[in-house]
CSV table of C-alpha atoms in Angstrom, one decimal:
chain,number,residue,atom,x,y,z
C,1,UNK,CA,115.1,74.5,120.9
C,2,UNK,CA,113.5,76.2,117.8
C,3,UNK,CA,114.9,75.2,114.5
C,4,UNK,CA,116.7,77.8,112.3
C,5,UNK,CA,114.8,79.3,109.4
C,6,UNK,CA,114.5,77.1,106.3
C,7,UNK,CA,117.3,78.0,103.8
C,8,UNK,CA,117.1,77.4,100.0
C,9,UNK,CA,119.0,74.2,98.8
C,10,UNK,CA,122.2,74.8,97.0
C,11,UNK,CA,122.3,74.8,93.2
C,12,UNK,CA,124.9,73.2,91.0
C,13,UNK,CA,126.1,75.5,88.3
C,14,UNK,CA,123.8,75.4,85.4
C,15,UNK,CA,125.1,75.4,81.8
C,16,UNK,CA,122.7,75.8,78.9
C,17,UNK,CA,124.2,73.7,76.1
C,18,UNK,CA,123.8,74.9,72.5
C,19,UNK,CA,125.1,74.3,69.1
C,20,UNK,CA,126.8,76.7,66.7
C,21,UNK,CA,125.6,80.2,67.4
C,22,UNK,CA,124.2,81.5,70.6
C,23,UNK,CA,121.7,84.3,69.8
C,24,UNK,CA,118.7,82.3,70.9
C,25,UNK,CA,120.5,81.3,74.1
C,26,UNK,CA,121.5,85.0,74.8
C,27,UNK,CA,117.9,85.9,74.6
C,28,UNK,CA,116.9,83.0,76.8
C,29,UNK,CA,119.3,84.0,79.6
C,30,UNK,CA,118.3,87.6,79.3
C,31,UNK,CA,114.6,86.9,79.6
C,32,UNK,CA,115.0,84.5,82.5
C,33,UNK,CA,117.1,86.8,84.6
C,34,UNK,CA,114.9,89.8,83.8
C,35,UNK,CA,111.8,87.7,85.0
C,36,UNK,CA,113.5,86.7,88.2
C,37,UNK,CA,114.4,90.4,88.8
C,38,UNK,CA,110.9,91.4,88.2
C,39,UNK,CA,109.8,88.9,90.8
C,40,UNK,CA,112.2,90.4,93.5
C,41,UNK,CA,115.1,88.0,93.3
C,42,UNK,CA,118.6,89.6,93.5
C,43,UNK,CA,120.3,88.8,90.2
C,44,UNK,CA,123.7,90.0,89.1
C,45,UNK,CA,126.2,89.3,86.4
C,46,UNK,CA,126.3,89.8,82.6
C,47,UNK,CA,124.0,89.0,79.7
C,48,UNK,CA,125.0,89.5,76.0
C,49,UNK,CA,123.1,91.5,73.6
C,50,UNK,CA,124.0,91.8,69.9
C,51,UNK,CA,123.0,94.6,67.7
C,52,UNK,CA,122.7,94.9,63.9
C,53,UNK,CA,125.7,95.2,61.6
C,54,UNK,CA,128.1,98.0,62.1
C,55,UNK,CA,130.5,99.7,59.7
C,56,UNK,CA,132.4,96.4,58.9
C,57,UNK,CA,129.1,94.5,58.5
C,58,UNK,CA,129.7,92.6,61.8
C,59,UNK,CA,127.2,92.6,64.6
C,60,UNK,CA,128.1,94.9,67.6
C,61,UNK,CA,128.3,92.8,70.7
C,62,UNK,CA,127.9,94.1,74.2
C,63,UNK,CA,127.8,92.7,77.7
C,64,UNK,CA,125.1,94.3,80.0
C,65,UNK,CA,125.3,94.4,83.7
C,66,UNK,CA,122.1,92.7,84.9
C,67,UNK,CA,122.1,94.8,88.2
C,68,UNK,CA,122.6,98.2,86.7
C,69,UNK,CA,121.9,98.1,83.0
C,70,UNK,CA,125.4,99.4,82.1
C,71,UNK,CA,126.5,98.1,78.7
C,72,UNK,CA,130.2,97.2,77.8
C,73,UNK,CA,131.2,97.1,74.2
C,74,UNK,CA,133.1,93.8,73.5
C,75,UNK,CA,133.4,94.0,69.7
C,76,UNK,CA,136.8,94.1,68.0
C,77,UNK,CA,136.6,96.0,64.7
C,78,UNK,CA,138.7,93.6,62.6
C,79,UNK,CA,137.4,94.4,59.1
C,80,UNK,CA,134.6,92.7,57.2
C,81,UNK,CA,136.8,89.9,55.8
C,82,UNK,CA,138.3,88.8,59.1
C,83,UNK,CA,137.7,85.3,60.3
C,84,UNK,CA,139.3,85.8,63.8
C,85,UNK,CA,137.4,86.1,67.0
C,86,UNK,CA,135.6,89.4,67.3
C,87,UNK,CA,135.4,89.4,71.1
C,88,UNK,CA,137.5,92.2,72.6
C,89,UNK,CA,139.3,90.8,75.7
C,90,UNK,CA,139.7,94.4,77.0
C,91,UNK,CA,136.0,95.0,77.0
C,92,UNK,CA,135.4,91.6,78.7
C,93,UNK,CA,137.9,92.5,81.4
C,94,UNK,CA,136.2,95.7,82.1
C,95,UNK,CA,132.8,94.1,82.3
C,96,UNK,CA,134.1,91.6,84.7
C,97,UNK,CA,133.7,94.2,87.6
C,98,UNK,CA,129.9,93.6,87.4
C,99,UNK,CA,130.6,89.9,88.3
C,100,UNK,CA,132.8,90.7,91.2
C,101,UNK,CA,130.3,93.1,92.6
C,102,UNK,CA,127.6,90.4,92.3
C,103,UNK,CA,129.7,87.9,94.1
C,104,UNK,CA,130.6,90.4,96.9
C,105,UNK,CA,126.9,91.0,97.5
C,106,UNK,CA,126.0,87.4,97.3
C,107,UNK,CA,123.2,87.6,94.8
C,108,UNK,CA,120.5,85.0,94.6
C,109,UNK,CA,121.6,84.2,91.1
C,110,UNK,CA,124.8,85.0,89.1
C,111,UNK,CA,124.5,84.9,85.3
C,112,UNK,CA,127.5,84.9,83.0
C,113,UNK,CA,126.6,85.0,79.4
C,114,UNK,CA,128.9,82.2,78.2
C,115,UNK,CA,131.8,79.9,78.7
C,116,UNK,CA,133.5,80.0,75.3
C,117,UNK,CA,136.8,80.4,73.5
C,118,UNK,CA,138.5,82.7,76.0
C,119,UNK,CA,137.2,80.8,79.0
C,120,UNK,CA,138.1,77.4,77.6
C,121,UNK,CA,141.8,78.6,77.8
C,122,UNK,CA,141.5,79.9,81.3
C,123,UNK,CA,141.0,83.5,80.2
C,124,UNK,CA,138.0,85.7,79.8
C,125,UNK,CA,135.6,85.3,82.7
C,126,UNK,CA,136.7,81.8,83.8
C,127,UNK,CA,138.3,83.0,87.1
C,128,UNK,CA,135.2,84.9,88.0
C,129,UNK,CA,133.0,81.8,87.3
C,130,UNK,CA,135.1,79.5,89.4
C,131,UNK,CA,135.2,82.0,92.3
C,132,UNK,CA,131.4,82.2,92.3
C,133,UNK,CA,131.2,78.3,92.3
C,134,UNK,CA,133.6,78.2,95.2
C,135,UNK,CA,131.6,80.8,97.1
C,136,UNK,CA,128.4,78.7,96.6
C,137,UNK,CA,126.6,81.4,94.6
C,138,UNK,CA,124.1,79.8,92.1
C,139,UNK,CA,125.7,80.3,88.6
C,140,UNK,CA,123.9,80.2,85.3
C,141,UNK,CA,125.9,80.3,82.0
C,142,UNK,CA,125.7,78.9,78.5
C,143,UNK,CA,128.3,76.5,76.8
C,144,UNK,CA,128.7,75.8,73.2
C,145,UNK,CA,128.9,72.0,72.5
C,146,UNK,CA,132.4,72.5,71.1
C,147,UNK,CA,133.6,73.7,74.6
C,148,UNK,CA,131.7,71.1,76.6
C,149,UNK,CA,134.8,69.1,77.5
C,150,UNK,CA,136.6,72.1,78.7
C,151,UNK,CA,133.7,73.1,80.8
C,152,UNK,CA,133.4,69.7,82.4
C,153,UNK,CA,137.1,69.9,83.1
C,154,UNK,CA,136.9,73.4,84.5
C,155,UNK,CA,134.0,72.4,86.9
C,156,UNK,CA,135.2,68.9,87.6
C,157,UNK,CA,131.8,67.7,86.4
C,158,UNK,CA,130.1,69.5,89.2
C,159,UNK,CA,127.3,71.1,87.1
C,160,UNK,CA,123.9,70.6,85.6
C,161,UNK,CA,123.6,70.5,81.8
C,162,UNK,CA,120.4,72.3,80.6
C,163,UNK,CA,118.4,72.3,77.4
C,164,UNK,CA,118.0,75.8,75.8
C,165,UNK,CA,114.4,76.1,76.7
C,166,UNK,CA,112.7,78.1,79.5
C,167,UNK,CA,111.2,75.1,81.2
C,168,UNK,CA,114.7,73.6,81.7
C,169,UNK,CA,115.9,76.8,83.4
C,170,UNK,CA,113.0,76.8,85.8
C,171,UNK,CA,113.4,73.2,86.7
C,172,UNK,CA,117.1,73.9,87.4
C,173,UNK,CA,116.1,77.0,89.6
C,174,UNK,CA,114.0,74.5,91.6
C,175,UNK,CA,110.5,74.3,93.0
C,176,UNK,CA,111.7,75.0,96.5
C,177,UNK,CA,112.1,78.6,95.4
C,178,UNK,CA,108.4,79.0,94.7
C,179,UNK,CA,107.8,79.9,98.3
C,180,UNK,CA,110.2,82.7,98.3
C,181,UNK,CA,108.9,83.8,95.0
C,182,UNK,CA,105.3,84.0,96.2
C,183,UNK,CA,106.4,85.9,99.4
C,184,UNK,CA,108.2,88.5,97.3
C,185,UNK,CA,105.0,89.3,95.5
C,186,UNK,CA,103.0,90.0,98.7
C,187,UNK,CA,102.2,93.6,99.5
C,188,UNK,CA,103.3,94.9,103.0
C,189,UNK,CA,99.7,95.4,104.0
C,190,UNK,CA,98.1,95.6,107.4
C,191,UNK,CA,96.5,92.4,108.9
C,192,UNK,CA,93.1,92.8,110.3
C,193,UNK,CA,92.8,89.5,112.0
C,194,UNK,CA,94.2,86.0,112.2
C,195,UNK,CA,91.9,83.1,113.2
C,196,UNK,CA,93.3,79.6,114.0
C,197,UNK,CA,90.4,77.1,114.1
C,198,UNK,CA,90.7,73.3,114.8
C,199,UNK,CA,90.9,72.4,111.1
C,200,UNK,CA,91.7,75.6,109.2
C,201,UNK,CA,93.3,79.0,109.7
C,202,UNK,CA,92.7,82.3,108.0
C,203,UNK,CA,94.3,85.7,107.5
C,204,UNK,CA,92.3,88.8,106.5
C,205,UNK,CA,93.3,92.2,105.3
C,206,UNK,CA,91.3,95.1,104.0
C,207,UNK,CA,91.6,93.6,100.5
C,208,UNK,CA,91.2,89.9,100.9
C,209,UNK,CA,90.9,86.8,103.1
C,210,UNK,CA,93.1,83.7,102.7
C,211,UNK,CA,92.7,80.2,104.2
C,212,UNK,CA,94.9,77.2,104.7
C,213,UNK,CA,94.4,73.8,106.3
C,214,UNK,CA,96.2,73.2,109.6
C,215,UNK,CA,99.1,70.7,109.3
C,216,UNK,CA,99.1,69.7,113.0
C,217,UNK,CA,96.5,69.0,115.7
C,218,UNK,CA,94.8,72.0,117.3
C,219,UNK,CA,96.4,73.4,120.5
C,220,UNK,CA,95.8,76.5,122.7
C,221,UNK,CA,96.9,79.4,120.5
C,222,UNK,CA,97.8,82.8,121.8
C,223,UNK,CA,96.0,85.4,119.6
C,224,UNK,CA,98.8,88.0,120.5
C,225,UNK,CA,101.3,85.8,118.7
C,226,UNK,CA,100.3,87.5,115.5
C,227,UNK,CA,99.6,91.0,116.7
C,228,UNK,CA,101.3,93.8,114.9
C,229,UNK,CA,102.7,91.7,112.1
C,230,UNK,CA,102.3,92.8,108.5
C,231,UNK,CA,100.9,90.5,105.8
C,232,UNK,CA,104.3,90.0,104.2
C,233,UNK,CA,105.8,89.2,107.5
C,234,UNK,CA,103.2,86.5,108.2
C,235,UNK,CA,103.6,85.3,104.6
C,236,UNK,CA,107.3,84.8,105.0
C,237,UNK,CA,106.6,82.0,107.6
C,238,UNK,CA,105.5,79.9,104.6
C,239,UNK,CA,109.0,80.0,103.3
C,240,UNK,CA,111.0,80.1,106.5
C,241,UNK,CA,109.4,78.4,109.4
C,242,UNK,CA,109.4,74.8,110.4
C,243,UNK,CA,106.4,75.2,112.8
C,244,UNK,CA,103.3,73.6,111.2
C,245,UNK,CA,101.0,76.3,112.6
C,246,UNK,CA,103.2,79.1,111.5
C,247,UNK,CA,103.5,77.6,108.0
C,248,UNK,CA,99.7,77.4,107.8
C,249,UNK,CA,99.3,81.0,108.9
C,250,UNK,CA,102.0,81.9,106.2
C,251,UNK,CA,100.1,80.1,103.5
C,252,UNK,CA,96.8,81.8,104.5
C,253,UNK,CA,98.6,85.1,104.4
C,254,UNK,CA,99.8,84.4,100.8
C,255,UNK,CA,96.2,83.5,99.9
C,256,UNK,CA,95.0,86.8,101.5
C,257,UNK,CA,97.1,88.5,98.9
C,258,UNK,CA,96.6,86.3,95.9
C,259,UNK,CA,93.1,85.1,96.3
C,260,UNK,CA,91.4,88.5,96.5
C,261,UNK,CA,87.8,89.0,95.3
C,262,UNK,CA,88.9,90.6,92.0
C,263,UNK,CA,90.8,87.5,90.8
C,264,UNK,CA,89.2,86.1,87.7
C,265,UNK,CA,89.3,82.6,86.2
C,266,UNK,CA,87.2,79.6,85.3
C,267,UNK,CA,84.6,78.4,87.8
C,268,UNK,CA,84.1,74.7,88.7
C,269,UNK,CA,85.8,71.7,90.3
C,270,UNK,CA,89.5,71.4,89.5
C,271,UNK,CA,89.2,67.6,89.2
C,272,UNK,CA,87.0,68.0,86.2
C,273,UNK,CA,90.1,69.1,84.3
C,274,UNK,CA,91.1,65.5,84.0
C,275,UNK,CA,87.9,63.9,83.2
C,276,UNK,CA,88.8,63.1,79.6
C,277,UNK,CA,92.4,62.1,80.1
C,278,UNK,CA,93.1,58.7,78.7
C,279,UNK,CA,96.5,58.0,80.3
C,280,UNK,CA,97.3,57.4,83.9
C,281,UNK,CA,95.8,59.9,86.3
C,282,UNK,CA,97.3,60.1,89.8
C,283,UNK,CA,95.6,62.0,92.6
C,284,UNK,CA,97.6,63.1,95.7
C,285,UNK,CA,95.3,63.5,98.7
C,286,UNK,CA,91.5,62.9,99.3
C,287,UNK,CA,88.9,64.9,97.5
C,288,UNK,CA,85.1,64.9,97.8
C,289,UNK,CA,83.3,62.8,95.1
C,290,UNK,CA,86.7,61.7,93.7
C,291,UNK,CA,85.4,58.2,92.8
C,292,UNK,CA,82.6,59.7,90.8
C,293,UNK,CA,84.6,62.3,89.0
C,294,UNK,CA,87.8,60.3,88.3
C,295,UNK,CA,86.9,56.6,88.7
C,296,UNK,CA,90.2,55.3,87.1
C,297,UNK,CA,92.5,57.5,89.1
C,298,UNK,CA,95.3,56.1,91.3
C,299,UNK,CA,94.9,57.8,94.7
C,300,UNK,CA,97.8,58.2,97.1
C,301,UNK,CA,97.1,59.4,100.6
C,302,UNK,CA,99.1,59.8,103.9
C,303,UNK,CA,96.3,57.7,105.5
C,304,UNK,CA,95.3,55.4,102.7
C,305,UNK,CA,91.8,53.9,102.7
C,306,UNK,CA,90.8,50.6,101.0
C,307,UNK,CA,92.1,50.8,97.3
C,308,UNK,CA,94.4,53.7,97.8
C,309,UNK,CA,98.2,53.8,97.8
C,310,UNK,CA,100.5,54.9,100.6
C,311,UNK,CA,102.7,58.0,100.3
C,312,UNK,CA,105.7,55.9,99.2
C,313,UNK,CA,104.0,55.0,95.9
C,314,UNK,CA,104.7,58.5,94.6
C,315,UNK,CA,108.0,57.4,93.2
C,316,UNK,CA,106.3,54.5,91.5
C,317,UNK,CA,103.1,56.1,90.1
C,318,UNK,CA,104.0,59.7,89.3
C,319,UNK,CA,106.8,59.1,86.7
C,320,UNK,CA,105.1,58.6,83.4
C,321,UNK,CA,101.7,59.8,84.6
C,322,UNK,CA,99.8,61.9,82.0
C,323,UNK,CA,98.0,63.9,84.7
C,324,UNK,CA,98.5,64.6,88.4
C,325,UNK,CA,96.1,66.3,90.8
C,326,UNK,CA,97.7,67.4,94.0
C,327,UNK,CA,95.9,68.7,97.1
C,328,UNK,CA,96.9,72.1,98.2
C,329,UNK,CA,98.0,70.7,101.5
C,330,UNK,CA,101.1,69.5,99.7
C,331,UNK,CA,102.0,73.1,99.2
C,332,UNK,CA,101.5,73.8,102.9
C,333,UNK,CA,103.4,70.9,104.2
C,334,UNK,CA,106.2,71.5,101.7
C,335,UNK,CA,106.0,68.1,99.9
C,336,UNK,CA,105.0,69.9,96.7
C,337,UNK,CA,108.6,70.5,95.4
C,338,UNK,CA,109.3,66.8,95.5
C,339,UNK,CA,106.0,65.9,93.9
C,340,UNK,CA,106.7,68.3,91.0
C,341,UNK,CA,110.1,66.9,90.4
C,342,UNK,CA,108.8,63.3,90.3
C,343,UNK,CA,105.9,64.4,88.1
C,344,UNK,CA,108.0,66.0,85.4
C,345,UNK,CA,106.3,65.7,82.0
C,346,UNK,CA,102.8,65.4,83.5
C,347,UNK,CA,100.1,67.9,83.4
C,348,UNK,CA,99.8,69.0,87.1
C,349,UNK,CA,96.9,70.7,88.8
C,350,UNK,CA,96.9,71.9,92.4
C,351,UNK,CA,93.5,71.9,93.9
C,352,UNK,CA,91.9,73.0,97.2
C,353,UNK,CA,90.9,76.1,99.1
C,354,UNK,CA,94.5,76.7,100.2
C,355,UNK,CA,95.8,77.0,96.6
C,356,UNK,CA,97.4,80.4,96.0
C,357,UNK,CA,95.9,81.7,92.7
C,358,UNK,CA,99.0,83.3,91.1
C,359,UNK,CA,100.6,82.6,87.8
C,360,UNK,CA,103.9,82.7,89.5
C,361,UNK,CA,103.4,78.9,90.2
C,362,UNK,CA,103.1,78.1,86.5
C,363,UNK,CA,106.8,78.4,85.8
C,364,UNK,CA,107.5,75.8,88.6
C,365,UNK,CA,105.7,73.0,86.8
C,366,UNK,CA,102.0,73.6,87.8
C,367,UNK,CA,99.6,73.9,84.8
C,368,UNK,CA,96.3,74.6,86.6
C,369,UNK,CA,95.4,76.1,90.0
C,370,UNK,CA,92.0,75.7,91.5
C,371,UNK,CA,91.6,77.7,94.8
C,372,UNK,CA,89.1,79.5,97.0
C,373,UNK,CA,88.0,83.1,97.0
C,374,UNK,CA,86.0,84.3,100.0
C,375,UNK,CA,82.8,86.3,99.4
C,376,UNK,CA,81.0,86.4,102.7
C,377,UNK,CA,84.1,86.9,104.9
C,378,UNK,CA,82.2,87.0,108.2
C,379,UNK,CA,80.6,83.7,107.5
C,380,UNK,CA,84.0,82.1,106.7
C,381,UNK,CA,85.5,83.6,109.8
C,382,UNK,CA,82.6,82.1,111.9
C,383,UNK,CA,82.9,78.8,110.3
C,384,UNK,CA,86.6,78.4,110.7
C,385,UNK,CA,86.6,79.8,114.3
C,386,UNK,CA,84.0,77.2,115.1
C,387,UNK,CA,86.1,74.4,114.0
C,388,UNK,CA,84.4,73.9,110.6
C,389,UNK,CA,86.0,72.3,107.5
C,390,UNK,CA,86.2,73.2,103.9
C,391,UNK,CA,82.8,71.8,103.1
C,392,UNK,CA,81.4,74.1,105.7
C,393,UNK,CA,82.8,77.3,104.4
C,394,UNK,CA,82.7,76.5,100.7
C,395,UNK,CA,79.2,78.1,100.4
C,396,UNK,CA,80.5,81.4,101.4
C,397,UNK,CA,82.9,81.8,98.6
C,398,UNK,CA,83.6,80.6,95.1
C,399,UNK,CA,86.2,78.2,93.6
C,400,UNK,CA,88.3,79.7,90.8
C,401,UNK,CA,90.5,77.9,88.3
C,402,UNK,CA,93.5,79.5,86.6
C,403,UNK,CA,95.3,77.8,83.6
C,404,UNK,CA,98.8,78.1,82.4
C,405,UNK,CA,98.8,79.9,79.0
C,406,UNK,CA,99.5,77.4,76.1
C,407,UNK,CA,102.7,79.2,75.0
C,408,UNK,CA,104.4,79.5,78.3
């Protein structure tokens, strides 16, 4: 019996904790949700935007519906000397419809600008927040430190407390979602051919050719299995299927889109990125000339050789490592999310011909990507169809390395 499609793991409500004032947090939530929308995720709810002083020298506050862009004025005009709360409960109540609409449509993420004074007393948007949590919809909000006890009481402690920095939000969002993220960026292009060799598979379109290592022993494959399916349809298997061959074809489809001939980066071997690292370097998987390039590295492999560590050593060696090099096979066999979580704080590179060359991966904890771009496509096709490995088709393309920008 085939397994149901892979589903994303549930998320505990995320609360960005901050001190007095929330202007930086408002911009943080606004920017994060805008980026998820740009990548194709369905985001709903409300973000707060403040505008310069009005007639009474107080800033004008508005809630903006993330889905539609409609703005709701929530500023009470109390006069310039007033010390009372300037949030207009009537405006908040009107804006709450945006949240109910988002919950009804079961968005991928519901953002609610804050849990603050009104919510701490059970008013404001508190009912909408608790409804979303009960419905299992991922919720992201912000909580001032003065209201932390009330937030914990309202949620029963069922939440994740987040630092007010982008990396914390992406870690909460979770590396499992990188697969869906990448699929959403793939064009719905026509597939020219799919080739499944003994060791590698490939997917080709008019614009590019992508490869991926097989994750299971070769078997008799029906070429018609892939007939008539678009590139995005094949790529979706990387996020949804549990069948090893389908996942490999899905990853190859991702790479046919992202590893196109026009991609630019730094040439060279990805392992050289860590040649000057003084702290602990951990390498996941076997790489050619590894002993010469990184003689001090701790190597972890599913089938460890003499001097290498078994897979279970990940939980011992990765925490506290300065640098981690991960084979692209970890992306294809879906162990990459766990490795990224355990490697938090390390500089991480994903290396190998099956690496998708897209900056989308940088936000999930990968700092460098070293992947393969095919140049002589027919030679790559012949090699993979004939059962050749990566060393055999490397001469017919180029390795390209992308680095995460320093400021991101």
